[in-house]
mmCIF file of C-alpha atoms in Angstrom:
data_model
loop_
_atom_site.group_PDB
_atom_site.id
_atom_site.type_symbol
_atom_site.label_atom_id
_atom_site.label_comp_id
_atom_site.label_asym_id
_atom_site.label_seq_id
_atom_site.Cartn_x
_atom_site.Cartn_y
_atom_site.Cartn_z
ATOM 1 C CA MET Z 1 -7.328 -17.572 9.790
ATOM 2 C CA ARG Z 2 -4.150 -19.034 11.270
ATOM 3 C CA GLY Z 3 -0.772 -17.412 10.720
ATOM 4 C CA TYR Z 4 2.733 -17.309 12.113
ATOM 5 C CA CYS Z 5 3.660 -14.249 14.196
ATOM 6 C CA CYS Z 6 7.374 -13.465 14.083
ATOM 7 C CA GLU Z 7 7.212 -11.414 17.294
ATOM 8 C CA CYS Z 8 5.324 -14.028 19.311
ATOM 9 C CA ARG Z 9 7.215 -16.834 17.543
ATOM 10 C CA LYS Z 10 4.162 -19.035 17.256
ATOM 11 C CA ASP Z 11 1.028 -19.744 15.261
ATOM 12 C CA VAL Z 12 -1.823 -17.417 16.146
ATOM 13 C CA ASP Z 13 -5.477 -16.997 15.258
ATOM 14 C CA CYS Z 14 -5.208 -13.798 13.227
ATOM 15 C CA GLU Z 15 -7.724 -11.005 13.291
ATOM 16 C CA ILE Z 16 -8.880 -9.840 9.874
ATOM 17 C CA VAL Z 17 -9.033 -6.047 9.763
ATOM 18 C CA LYS Z 18 -9.476 -3.433 7.072
ATOM 19 C CA GLY Z 19 -6.811 -1.039 5.876
ATOM 20 C CA ASP Z 20 -8.274 1.877 7.822
ATOM 21 C CA VAL Z 21 -7.222 0.100 11.034
ATOM 22 C CA ILE Z 22 -3.636 -0.504 9.884
ATOM 23 C CA TYR Z 23 -3.102 2.625 7.794
ATOM 24 C CA PRO Z 24 -5.547 5.301 9.017
ATOM 25 C CA HIS Z 25 -3.615 7.951 7.050
ATOM 26 C CA ARG Z 26 -4.022 6.051 3.728
ATOM 27 C CA PRO Z 27 -7.635 6.236 2.488
ATOM 28 C CA ASP Z 28 -6.558 4.379 -0.661
ATOM 29 C CA LEU Z 29 -5.948 1.260 1.482
ATOM 30 C CA TYR Z 30 -9.130 1.371 3.567
ATOM 31 C CA ASP Z 31 -10.914 -1.363 1.605
ATOM 32 C CA LEU Z 32 -8.024 -3.851 1.680
ATOM 33 C CA ASP Z 33 -7.943 -6.761 4.097
ATOM 34 C CA PHE Z 34 -5.041 -7.365 6.482
ATOM 35 C CA VAL Z 35 -4.352 -9.976 9.126
ATOM 36 C CA ARG Z 36 -3.153 -8.891 12.540
ATOM 37 C CA CYS Z 37 -1.792 -10.731 15.554
ATOM 38 C CA PRO Z 38 -4.261 -10.346 18.448
ATOM 39 C CA ILE Z 39 -1.365 -10.528 20.931
ATOM 40 C CA CYS Z 40 1.266 -8.069 19.663
ATOM 41 C CA GLY Z 41 -0.456 -6.273 16.765
ATOM 42 C CA ASN Z 42 1.970 -7.270 13.975
ATOM 43 C CA TYR Z 43 0.222 -7.371 10.596
ATOM 44 C CA THR Z 44 0.499 -8.178 6.934
ATOM 45 C CA GLY Z 45 -1.627 -8.134 3.828
ATOM 46 C CA ILE Z 46 -3.697 -11.148 2.828
ATOM 47 C CA HIS Z 47 -2.639 -13.074 -0.257
ATOM 48 C CA ASP Z 48 -5.057 -15.741 -1.477
ATOM 49 C CA GLY Z 49 -3.949 -19.239 -0.662
ATOM 50 C CA GLU Z 50 -0.921 -18.185 1.383
ATOM 51 C CA TYR Z 51 -0.336 -18.990 5.022
ATOM 52 C CA PRO Z 52 0.442 -15.521 6.412
ATOM 53 C CA THR Z 53 3.678 -14.704 8.196
ATOM 54 C CA LEU Z 54 3.201 -11.593 10.332
ATOM 55 C CA PRO Z 55 6.547 -9.778 10.368
ATOM 56 C CA THR Z 56 8.076 -7.673 13.092
ATOM 57 C CA GLU Z 57 8.675 -4.004 12.313
ATOM 58 C CA HIS Z 58 12.344 -4.808 11.602
ATOM 59 C CA ILE Z 59 11.454 -7.521 9.089
ATOM 60 C CA ARG Z 60 8.861 -5.211 7.490
ATOM 61 C CA SER Z 61 11.530 -2.494 7.205
ATOM 62 C CA CYS Z 62 13.955 -4.930 5.509
ATOM 63 C CA ARG Z 63 11.182 -5.940 3.078
ATOM 64 C CA ARG Z 64 10.476 -2.330 2.171
ATOM 65 C CA ARG Z 65 14.162 -1.562 1.637
ATOM 66 C CA ALA Z 66 14.622 -4.663 -0.532
ATOM 67 C CA HIS Z 67 11.581 -3.884 -2.644
ATOM 68 C CA ARG Z 68 12.759 -0.302 -3.162
ATOM 69 C CA ALA Z 69 16.116 -1.677 -4.360
ATOM 70 C CA LEU Z 70 14.327 -4.116 -6.688
ATOM 71 C CA ASP Z 71 11.918 -1.557 -8.175
ATOM 72 C CA ARG Z 72 14.204 -0.936 -11.129
ATOM 73 C CA ILE Z 73 14.048 -4.562 -12.312
ATOM 74 C CA TRP Z 74 10.615 -5.576 -11.017
ATOM 75 C CA LYS Z 75 8.716 -5.482 -14.323
ATOM 76 C CA ASP Z 76 11.310 -7.614 -16.137
ATOM 77 C CA ARG Z 77 10.353 -11.265 -15.629
ATOM 78 C CA ALA Z 78 13.783 -12.601 -16.566
ATOM 79 C CA LYS Z 79 15.585 -10.336 -14.104
ATOM 80 C CA LYS Z 80 13.058 -11.031 -11.373
ATOM 81 C CA SER Z 81 13.434 -14.761 -12.001
ATOM 82 C CA LYS Z 82 17.221 -14.396 -11.840
ATOM 83 C CA TYR Z 83 16.891 -12.598 -8.485
ATOM 84 C CA TYR Z 84 14.635 -15.273 -6.968
ATOM 85 C CA GLY Z 85 16.909 -18.003 -8.325
ATOM 86 C CA PHE Z 86 19.897 -16.281 -6.713
ATOM 87 C CA MET Z 87 18.076 -15.938 -3.372
ATOM 88 C CA SER Z 88 16.660 -19.481 -3.456
ATOM 89 C CA ASN Z 89 20.075 -20.920 -4.255
ATOM 90 C CA HIS Z 90 21.627 -19.069 -1.316
ATOM 91 C CA PHE Z 91 18.947 -20.075 1.196
ATOM 92 C CA GLY Z 92 18.557 -23.630 -0.126
ATOM 93 C CA LYS Z 93 14.780 -23.276 -0.491
ATOM 94 C CA ASP Z 94 12.267 -21.324 -2.552
ATOM 95 C CA PHE Z 95 12.778 -17.795 -1.312
ATOM 96 C CA HIS Z 96 9.964 -15.341 -0.771
ATOM 97 C CA TRP Z 97 10.134 -12.218 1.386
ATOM 98 C CA GLY Z 98 6.711 -13.044 2.791
ATOM 99 C CA MET Z 99 8.130 -16.171 4.417
ATOM 100 C CA VAL Z 100 11.051 -14.539 6.257
ATOM 101 C CA ARG Z 101 10.497 -15.265 9.948
ATOM 102 C CA CYS Z 102 13.418 -13.761 11.870
ATOM 103 C CA SER Z 103 15.536 -10.616 11.949
ATOM 104 C CA GLU Z 104 18.729 -12.485 11.113
ATOM 105 C CA GLU Z 105 17.246 -13.949 7.948
ATOM 106 C CA ALA Z 106 15.784 -10.552 7.004
ATOM 107 C CA ASP Z 107 19.150 -8.845 7.474
ATOM 108 C CA GLU Z 108 20.903 -11.528 5.417
ATOM 109 C CA ALA Z 109 18.286 -11.382 2.672
ATOM 110 C CA LEU Z 110 18.483 -7.589 2.500
ATOM 111 C CA GLU Z 111 22.274 -7.686 2.252
ATOM 112 C CA LEU Z 112 22.045 -10.317 -0.507
ATOM 113 C CA THR Z 113 19.433 -8.256 -2.355
ATOM 114 C CA ILE Z 114 21.689 -5.219 -2.311
ATOM 115 C CA ASP Z 115 24.663 -7.366 -3.408
ATOM 116 C CA PHE Z 116 22.557 -8.777 -6.250
ATOM 117 C CA MET Z 117 21.531 -5.324 -7.433
ATOM 118 C CA ASN Z 118 25.113 -4.052 -7.179
ATOM 119 C CA SER Z 119 26.280 -6.985 -9.319
ATOM 120 C CA LEU Z 120 24.043 -5.873 -12.204
ATOM 121 C CA THR Z 121 25.304 -3.462 -14.795
ATOM 122 C CA GLU Z 122 23.499 -0.158 -15.183
ATOM 123 C CA GLU Z 123 21.951 -1.472 -18.409
ATOM 124 C CA GLU Z 124 20.631 -4.546 -16.596
ATOM 125 C CA LYS Z 125 19.046 -2.337 -13.932
ATOM 126 C CA GLU Z 126 16.986 -0.465 -16.519
#
C-alpha cells in the first residue's frame, strides 16, 4: 500500500502491521491494522478506500488534542457538519484531519478547532 509520509515528505511503500507492533501496551488494539513508514516509522490506522497520510508525532498530537476538544459535539451530526464546514471554508478545500501533511497546517487547524469550540455556547457544546 502506498501512502504519504509527513516526516519523509514523500510517497512510500507502507508496511502493514498489527496493533501489537504500534501499541504493545494496548491489547485491545492488537487485532487492528496500521500502516507504517519503513523509513522513519511514522504510522496511522487504515481506513478503507483512503490514501493514508502518515503523520509526524507533532501532527498526531495536534489531532489528539483537536479530537479531545471535539468530543463534546462529536455525536451531533449537525454540529459536526458545522465544524467541518467551518474548517473547509477556512482552508478552501474539504478538510479532514487525516489529510493534514505539515506541522504548520496542524497548528493552524488545532487553533481553529479550539476557536470553533470556544465560539459555541455551553448549550451547543452539550
